[in-house]
Coordinates of C-alpha atoms in Angstrom, one line a residue:
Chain A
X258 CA -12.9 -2.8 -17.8
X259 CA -12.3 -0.6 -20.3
X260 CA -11.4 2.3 -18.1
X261 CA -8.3 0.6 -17.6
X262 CA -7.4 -0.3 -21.1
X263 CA -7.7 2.6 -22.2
X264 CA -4.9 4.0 -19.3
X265 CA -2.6 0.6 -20.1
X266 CA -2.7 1.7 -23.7
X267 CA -2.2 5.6 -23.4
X268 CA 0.5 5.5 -20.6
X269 CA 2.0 1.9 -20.6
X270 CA 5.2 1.3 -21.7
X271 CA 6.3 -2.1 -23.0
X272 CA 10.0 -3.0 -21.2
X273 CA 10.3 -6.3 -23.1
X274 CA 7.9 -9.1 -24.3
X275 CA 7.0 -10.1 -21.1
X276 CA 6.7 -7.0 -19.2
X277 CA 4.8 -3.9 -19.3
X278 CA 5.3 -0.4 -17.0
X279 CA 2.1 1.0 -15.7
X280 CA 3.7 2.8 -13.1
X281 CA 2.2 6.1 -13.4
X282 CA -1.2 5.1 -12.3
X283 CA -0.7 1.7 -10.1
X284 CA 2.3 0.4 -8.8
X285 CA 4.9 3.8 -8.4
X286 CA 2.2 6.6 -8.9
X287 CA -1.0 5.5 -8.3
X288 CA -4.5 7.6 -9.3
X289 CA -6.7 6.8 -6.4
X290 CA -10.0 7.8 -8.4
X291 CA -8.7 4.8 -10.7
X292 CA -8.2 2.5 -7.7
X293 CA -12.2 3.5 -6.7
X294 CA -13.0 2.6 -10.1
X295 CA -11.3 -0.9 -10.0
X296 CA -12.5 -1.7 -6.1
X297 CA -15.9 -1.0 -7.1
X298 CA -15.7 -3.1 -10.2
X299 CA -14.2 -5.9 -7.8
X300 CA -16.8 -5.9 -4.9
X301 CA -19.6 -6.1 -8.0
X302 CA -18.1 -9.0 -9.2
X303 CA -17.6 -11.2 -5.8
X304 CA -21.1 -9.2 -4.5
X305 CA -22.6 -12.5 -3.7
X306 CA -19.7 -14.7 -2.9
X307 CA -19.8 -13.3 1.2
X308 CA -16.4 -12.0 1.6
X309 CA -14.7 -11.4 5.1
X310 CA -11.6 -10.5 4.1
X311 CA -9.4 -9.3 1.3
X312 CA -6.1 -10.7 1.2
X313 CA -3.0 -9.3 -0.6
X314 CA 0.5 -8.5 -0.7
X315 CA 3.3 -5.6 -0.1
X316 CA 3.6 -3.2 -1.8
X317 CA 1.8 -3.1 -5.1
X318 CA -1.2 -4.6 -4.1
X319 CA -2.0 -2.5 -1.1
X320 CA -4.0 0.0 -3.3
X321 CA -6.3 -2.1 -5.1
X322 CA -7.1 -4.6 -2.0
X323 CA -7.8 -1.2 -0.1
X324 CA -10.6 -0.1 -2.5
X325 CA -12.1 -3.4 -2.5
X326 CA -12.2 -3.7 1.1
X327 CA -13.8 0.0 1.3
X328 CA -16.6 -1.2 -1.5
X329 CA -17.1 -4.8 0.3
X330 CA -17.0 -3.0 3.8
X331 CA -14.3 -5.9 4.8
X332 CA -11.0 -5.8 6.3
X333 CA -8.0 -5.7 4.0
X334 CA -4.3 -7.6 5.3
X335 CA -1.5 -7.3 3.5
X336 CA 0.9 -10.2 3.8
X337 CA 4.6 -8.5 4.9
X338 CA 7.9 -10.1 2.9
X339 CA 9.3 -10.2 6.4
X340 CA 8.8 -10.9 9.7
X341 CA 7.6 -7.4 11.6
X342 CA 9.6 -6.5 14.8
X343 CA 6.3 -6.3 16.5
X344 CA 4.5 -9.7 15.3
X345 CA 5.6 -11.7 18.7
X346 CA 2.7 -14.0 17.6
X347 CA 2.0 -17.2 15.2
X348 CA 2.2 -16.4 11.6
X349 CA 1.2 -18.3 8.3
X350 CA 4.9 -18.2 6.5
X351 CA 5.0 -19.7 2.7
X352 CA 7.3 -18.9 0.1
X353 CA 7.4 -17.7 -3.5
X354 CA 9.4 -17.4 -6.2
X355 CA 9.4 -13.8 -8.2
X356 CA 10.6 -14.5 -12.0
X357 CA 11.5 -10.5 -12.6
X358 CA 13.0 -10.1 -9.3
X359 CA 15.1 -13.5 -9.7
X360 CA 14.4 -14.5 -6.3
X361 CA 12.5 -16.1 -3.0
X362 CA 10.5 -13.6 -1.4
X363 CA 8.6 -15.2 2.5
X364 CA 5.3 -14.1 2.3
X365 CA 4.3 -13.4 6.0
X366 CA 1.0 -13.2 7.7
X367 CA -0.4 -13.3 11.6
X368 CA -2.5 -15.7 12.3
X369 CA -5.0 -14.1 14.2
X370 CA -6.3 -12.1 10.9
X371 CA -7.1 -15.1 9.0
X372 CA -9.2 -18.1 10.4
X373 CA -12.0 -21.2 9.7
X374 CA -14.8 -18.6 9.8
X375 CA -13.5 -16.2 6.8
X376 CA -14.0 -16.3 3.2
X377 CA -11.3 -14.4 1.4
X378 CA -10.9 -12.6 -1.5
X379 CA -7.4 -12.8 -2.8
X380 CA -6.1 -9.2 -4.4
X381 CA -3.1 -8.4 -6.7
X382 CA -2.3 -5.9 -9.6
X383 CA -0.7 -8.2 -11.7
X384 CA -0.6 -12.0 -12.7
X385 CA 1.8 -13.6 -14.8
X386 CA 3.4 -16.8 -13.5
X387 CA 1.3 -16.8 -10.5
X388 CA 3.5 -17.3 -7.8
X389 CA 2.3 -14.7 -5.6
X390 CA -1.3 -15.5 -5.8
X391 CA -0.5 -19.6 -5.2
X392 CA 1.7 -18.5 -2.0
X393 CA -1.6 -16.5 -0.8
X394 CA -4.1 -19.4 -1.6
X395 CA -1.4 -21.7 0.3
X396 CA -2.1 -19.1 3.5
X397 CA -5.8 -19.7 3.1
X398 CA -5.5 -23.2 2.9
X399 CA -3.7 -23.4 5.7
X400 CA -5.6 -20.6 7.8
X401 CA -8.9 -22.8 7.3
X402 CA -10.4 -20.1 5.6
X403 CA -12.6 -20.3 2.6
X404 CA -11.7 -18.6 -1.0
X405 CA -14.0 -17.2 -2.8
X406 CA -11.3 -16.2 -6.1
X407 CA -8.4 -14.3 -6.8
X408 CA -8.9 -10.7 -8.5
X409 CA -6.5 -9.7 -10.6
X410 CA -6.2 -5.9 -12.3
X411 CA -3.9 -7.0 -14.9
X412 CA -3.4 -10.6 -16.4
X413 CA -0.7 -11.1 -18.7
X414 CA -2.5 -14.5 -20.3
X415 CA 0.3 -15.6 -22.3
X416 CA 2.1 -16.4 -18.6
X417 CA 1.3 -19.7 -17.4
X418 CA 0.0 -18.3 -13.7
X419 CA -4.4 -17.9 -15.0
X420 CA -4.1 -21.5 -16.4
X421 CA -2.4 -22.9 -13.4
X422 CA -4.9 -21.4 -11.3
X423 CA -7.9 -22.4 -13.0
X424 CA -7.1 -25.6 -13.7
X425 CA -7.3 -26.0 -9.7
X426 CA -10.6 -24.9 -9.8
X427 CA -10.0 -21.9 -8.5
X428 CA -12.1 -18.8 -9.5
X429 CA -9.8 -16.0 -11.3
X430 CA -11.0 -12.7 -12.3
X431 CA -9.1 -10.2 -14.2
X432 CA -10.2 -6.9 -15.0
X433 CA -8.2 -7.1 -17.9
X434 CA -6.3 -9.5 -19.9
X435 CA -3.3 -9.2 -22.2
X436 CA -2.5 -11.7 -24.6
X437 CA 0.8 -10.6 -26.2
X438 CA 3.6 -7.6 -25.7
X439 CA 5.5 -6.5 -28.5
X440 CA 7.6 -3.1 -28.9
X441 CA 4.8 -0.4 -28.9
X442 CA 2.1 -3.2 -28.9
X443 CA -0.2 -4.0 -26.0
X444 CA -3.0 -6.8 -27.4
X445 CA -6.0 -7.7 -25.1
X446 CA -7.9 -10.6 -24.9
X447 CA -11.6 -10.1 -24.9
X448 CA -12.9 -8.8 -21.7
X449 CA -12.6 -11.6 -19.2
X450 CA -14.9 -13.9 -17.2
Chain B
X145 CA -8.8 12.4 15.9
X146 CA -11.5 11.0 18.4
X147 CA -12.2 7.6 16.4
X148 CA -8.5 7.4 15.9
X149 CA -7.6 7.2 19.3
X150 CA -10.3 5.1 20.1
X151 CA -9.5 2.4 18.4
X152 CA -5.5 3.2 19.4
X153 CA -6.6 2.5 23.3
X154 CA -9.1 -1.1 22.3
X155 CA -6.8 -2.6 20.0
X156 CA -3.3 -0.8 20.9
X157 CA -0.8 -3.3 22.4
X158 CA 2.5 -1.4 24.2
X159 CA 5.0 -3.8 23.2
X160 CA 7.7 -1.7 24.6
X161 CA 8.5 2.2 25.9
X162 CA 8.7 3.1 22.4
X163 CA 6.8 0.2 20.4
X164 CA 3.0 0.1 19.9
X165 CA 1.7 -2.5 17.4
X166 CA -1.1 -1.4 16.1
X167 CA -1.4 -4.0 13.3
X168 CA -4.9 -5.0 13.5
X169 CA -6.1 -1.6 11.7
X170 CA -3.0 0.0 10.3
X171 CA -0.3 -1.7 8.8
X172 CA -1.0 -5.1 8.4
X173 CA -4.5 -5.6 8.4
X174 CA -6.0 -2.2 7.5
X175 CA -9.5 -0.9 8.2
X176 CA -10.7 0.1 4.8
X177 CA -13.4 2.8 6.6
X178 CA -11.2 3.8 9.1
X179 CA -8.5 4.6 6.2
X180 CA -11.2 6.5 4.3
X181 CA -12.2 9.3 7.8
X182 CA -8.6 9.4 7.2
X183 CA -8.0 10.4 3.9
X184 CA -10.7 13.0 4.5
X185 CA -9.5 15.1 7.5
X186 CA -6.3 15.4 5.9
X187 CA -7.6 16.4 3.0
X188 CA -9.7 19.0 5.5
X189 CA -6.2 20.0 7.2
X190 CA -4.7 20.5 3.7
X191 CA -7.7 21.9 1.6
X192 CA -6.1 25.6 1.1
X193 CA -2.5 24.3 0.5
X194 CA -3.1 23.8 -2.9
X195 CA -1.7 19.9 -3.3
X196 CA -0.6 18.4 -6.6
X197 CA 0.5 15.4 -5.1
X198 CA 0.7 13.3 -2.3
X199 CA 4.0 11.4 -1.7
X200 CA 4.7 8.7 1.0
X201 CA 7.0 5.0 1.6
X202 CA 6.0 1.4 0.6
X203 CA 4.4 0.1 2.6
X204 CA 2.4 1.2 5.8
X205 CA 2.1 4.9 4.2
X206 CA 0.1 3.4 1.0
X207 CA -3.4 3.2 2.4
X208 CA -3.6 6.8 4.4
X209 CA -1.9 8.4 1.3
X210 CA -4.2 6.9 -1.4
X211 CA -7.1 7.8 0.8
X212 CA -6.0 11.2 1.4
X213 CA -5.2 11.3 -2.9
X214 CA -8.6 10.1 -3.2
X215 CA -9.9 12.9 -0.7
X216 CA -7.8 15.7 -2.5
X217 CA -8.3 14.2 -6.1
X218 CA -4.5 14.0 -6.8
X219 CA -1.9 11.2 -7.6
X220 CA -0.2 9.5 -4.7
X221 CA 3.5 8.4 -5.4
X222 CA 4.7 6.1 -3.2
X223 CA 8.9 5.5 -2.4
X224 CA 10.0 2.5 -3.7
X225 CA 13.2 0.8 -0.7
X226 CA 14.7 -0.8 -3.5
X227 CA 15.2 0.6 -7.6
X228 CA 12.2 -1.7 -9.7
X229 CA 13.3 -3.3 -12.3
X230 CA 11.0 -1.1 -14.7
X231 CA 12.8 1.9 -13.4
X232 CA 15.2 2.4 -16.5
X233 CA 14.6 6.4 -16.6
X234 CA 16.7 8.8 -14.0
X235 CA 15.1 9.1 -10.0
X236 CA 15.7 10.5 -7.2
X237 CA 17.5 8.5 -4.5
X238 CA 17.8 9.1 -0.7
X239 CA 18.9 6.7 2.7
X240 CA 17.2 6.8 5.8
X241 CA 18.1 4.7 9.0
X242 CA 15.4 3.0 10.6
X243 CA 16.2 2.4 14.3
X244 CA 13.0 -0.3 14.7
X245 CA 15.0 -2.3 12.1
X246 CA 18.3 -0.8 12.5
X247 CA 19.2 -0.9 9.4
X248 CA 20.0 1.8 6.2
X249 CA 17.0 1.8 3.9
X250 CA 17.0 3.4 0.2
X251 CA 14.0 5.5 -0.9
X252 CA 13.7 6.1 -4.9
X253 CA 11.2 7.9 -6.5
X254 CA 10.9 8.0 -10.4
X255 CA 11.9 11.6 -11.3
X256 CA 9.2 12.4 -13.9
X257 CA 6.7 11.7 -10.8
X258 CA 7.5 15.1 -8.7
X259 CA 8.8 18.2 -10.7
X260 CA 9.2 22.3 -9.7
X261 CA 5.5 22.4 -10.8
X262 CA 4.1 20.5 -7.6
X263 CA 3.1 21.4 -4.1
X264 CA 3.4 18.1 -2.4
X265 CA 2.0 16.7 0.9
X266 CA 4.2 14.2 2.6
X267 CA 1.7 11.1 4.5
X268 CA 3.5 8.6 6.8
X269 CA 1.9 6.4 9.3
X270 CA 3.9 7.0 12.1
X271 CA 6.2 9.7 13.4
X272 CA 9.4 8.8 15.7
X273 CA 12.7 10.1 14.9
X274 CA 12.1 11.3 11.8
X275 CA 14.2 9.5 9.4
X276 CA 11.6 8.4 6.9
X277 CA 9.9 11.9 6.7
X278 CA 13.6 13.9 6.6
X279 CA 14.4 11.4 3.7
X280 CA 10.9 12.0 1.5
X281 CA 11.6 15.9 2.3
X282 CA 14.7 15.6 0.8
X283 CA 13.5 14.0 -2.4
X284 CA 10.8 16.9 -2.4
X285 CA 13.7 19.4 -2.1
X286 CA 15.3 17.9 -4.8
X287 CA 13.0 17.7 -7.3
X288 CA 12.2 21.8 -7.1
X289 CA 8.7 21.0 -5.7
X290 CA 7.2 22.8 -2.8
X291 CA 6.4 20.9 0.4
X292 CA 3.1 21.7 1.7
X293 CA 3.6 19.9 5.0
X294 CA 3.6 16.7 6.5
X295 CA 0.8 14.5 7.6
X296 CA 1.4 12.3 10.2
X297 CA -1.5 9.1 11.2
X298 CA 0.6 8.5 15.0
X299 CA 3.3 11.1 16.5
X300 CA 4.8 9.7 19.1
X301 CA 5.6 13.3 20.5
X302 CA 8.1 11.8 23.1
X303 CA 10.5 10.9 20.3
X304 CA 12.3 13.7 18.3
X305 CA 11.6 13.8 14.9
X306 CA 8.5 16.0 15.4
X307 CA 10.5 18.5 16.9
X308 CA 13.4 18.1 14.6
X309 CA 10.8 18.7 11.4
X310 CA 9.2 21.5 13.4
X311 CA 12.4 23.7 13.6
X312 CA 13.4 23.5 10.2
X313 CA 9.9 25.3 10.2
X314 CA 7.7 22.4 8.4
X315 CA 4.5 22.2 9.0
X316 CA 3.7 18.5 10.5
X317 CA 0.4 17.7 11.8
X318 CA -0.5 14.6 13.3
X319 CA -3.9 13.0 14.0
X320 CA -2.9 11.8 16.8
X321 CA 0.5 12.1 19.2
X322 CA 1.0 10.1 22.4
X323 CA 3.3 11.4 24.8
X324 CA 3.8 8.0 26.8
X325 CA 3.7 4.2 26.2
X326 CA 4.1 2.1 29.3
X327 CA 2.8 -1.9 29.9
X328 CA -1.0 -1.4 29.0
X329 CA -1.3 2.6 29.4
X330 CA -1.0 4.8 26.5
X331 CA -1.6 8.6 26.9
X332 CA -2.3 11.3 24.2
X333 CA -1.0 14.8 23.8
X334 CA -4.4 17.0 23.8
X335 CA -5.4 16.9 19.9
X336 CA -2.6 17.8 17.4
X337 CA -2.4 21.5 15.2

């Protein structure tokens, strides 16, 4: 998506070799028009996979998943890190393991959104070890739903997280991919797919 | 907001006098459309007030505030509760108590996000005592922008903060305010403005 190259290369900032700031158009600041652009790109690329739901998590990938959903005209939930005071019901719980943060985060989501008659399209803005998007194929698994891929704005491909996914059989679409960070040096892989 | 409350009265559960969960199109699973007739009659509400920016809190405030950015054509800059370990330049830093949760809660927004140049509207989900809108106001103060007003998706009117924004002479308008929750009975204010 070149689109969003061209705003990774312009305005984001490498932090170290393994991560990269984009925070003044999607994950602190956001530019909804951007968000448009991306949703549409995503609902064109699962257009024929029958989606029901889009599933993602707090916070980060609230914005994307939300465009998708309006483009696919489906239902976006966004898995919570903890247990609301109002979800008195059964919940899906799994864990993951966040490599920047250092730590376990629950990843938390009621039951009665996700079930055996929904095909879900998993949503996120980045992916690097993949830990977030294995904790939300584990809540699909066990919701009974079907999953028709994981779509992901930014891959870091040098992280292990695409390959383990893949290699599962899982279908992973990222609207870009980068294959190497290096002080004042963002290289992307060829478009992916 | 006639579709608004609608859809407040079939899918509204009272879970106490001053609890409604309303997770089924708001802040857990989120209706995409729904979120969009949103964005719009904000952006209606707000169309002379000259907006730079929208700002609002991770995570129920993403989806009205990117909808109403989308609407306005501005960036939407959403509080972070906790400092992001990309965050290396100076913010702005405020605590709010929430009493759902009863706990302190930090809100930091990166300062090069809001400046003495912006007019900013404030977007929250819901309005009870206040806390979480009196904290982003204070971020707005302190950053020399102007605060075009507050825009509010459920006031629950028989809680203060409304009235406590109101006489310090902010403008706050809410889609919807409800005056009363009781076991299965919910009643609205006549419309909001």
């Amino acid at each position: 998506m070149e689109q969003l190259k061209q705003r990774i290369r312009s305005e984001g900032i490498v932090i170290s070799d393994k991560i990269l700031k984009v925070d003044s158009f999607l994950n602190h600041q956001v530019d909804p028009q951007l968000m448009h652009d991306i949703g549409t790109e995503f609902a064109r690329r699962f257009a024929d996979s029958w989606v029901t739901k889009i599933l993602t998590l707090e916070s980060s990938g609230i914005a994307p998943a939300l465009m998708t959903g309006l483009a696919l005209r489906v239902p976006v939930v966004f898995a919570k890190k903890r247990i609301p005071s109002t979800l008195t019901q059964g919940f899906y719980r799994t864990s993951v393991f966040s490599y920047t943060k250092q730590e376990t985060t629950e990843l938390i989501v009621a039951e009665r959104f996700l079930g055996p008659a929904d095909t879900v399209l998993i949503i996120d803005d980045f992916l690097a070890n993949g830990e977030a998007a294995r904790g939300l194929t584990d809540i699909v698994t066990r919701s009974g739903a079907a999953l028709a891929g994981i779509g992901i704005v930014i891959e870091k491909s040098f992280q292990p997280g695409g390959a383990l996914l893949r290699e599962r059989g899982l279908r992973v679409d990222a609207l870009v991919r980068i294959s190497r960070l290096a002080p004042g040096d963002i290289e992307f892989d060829e478009e992916a797919r």
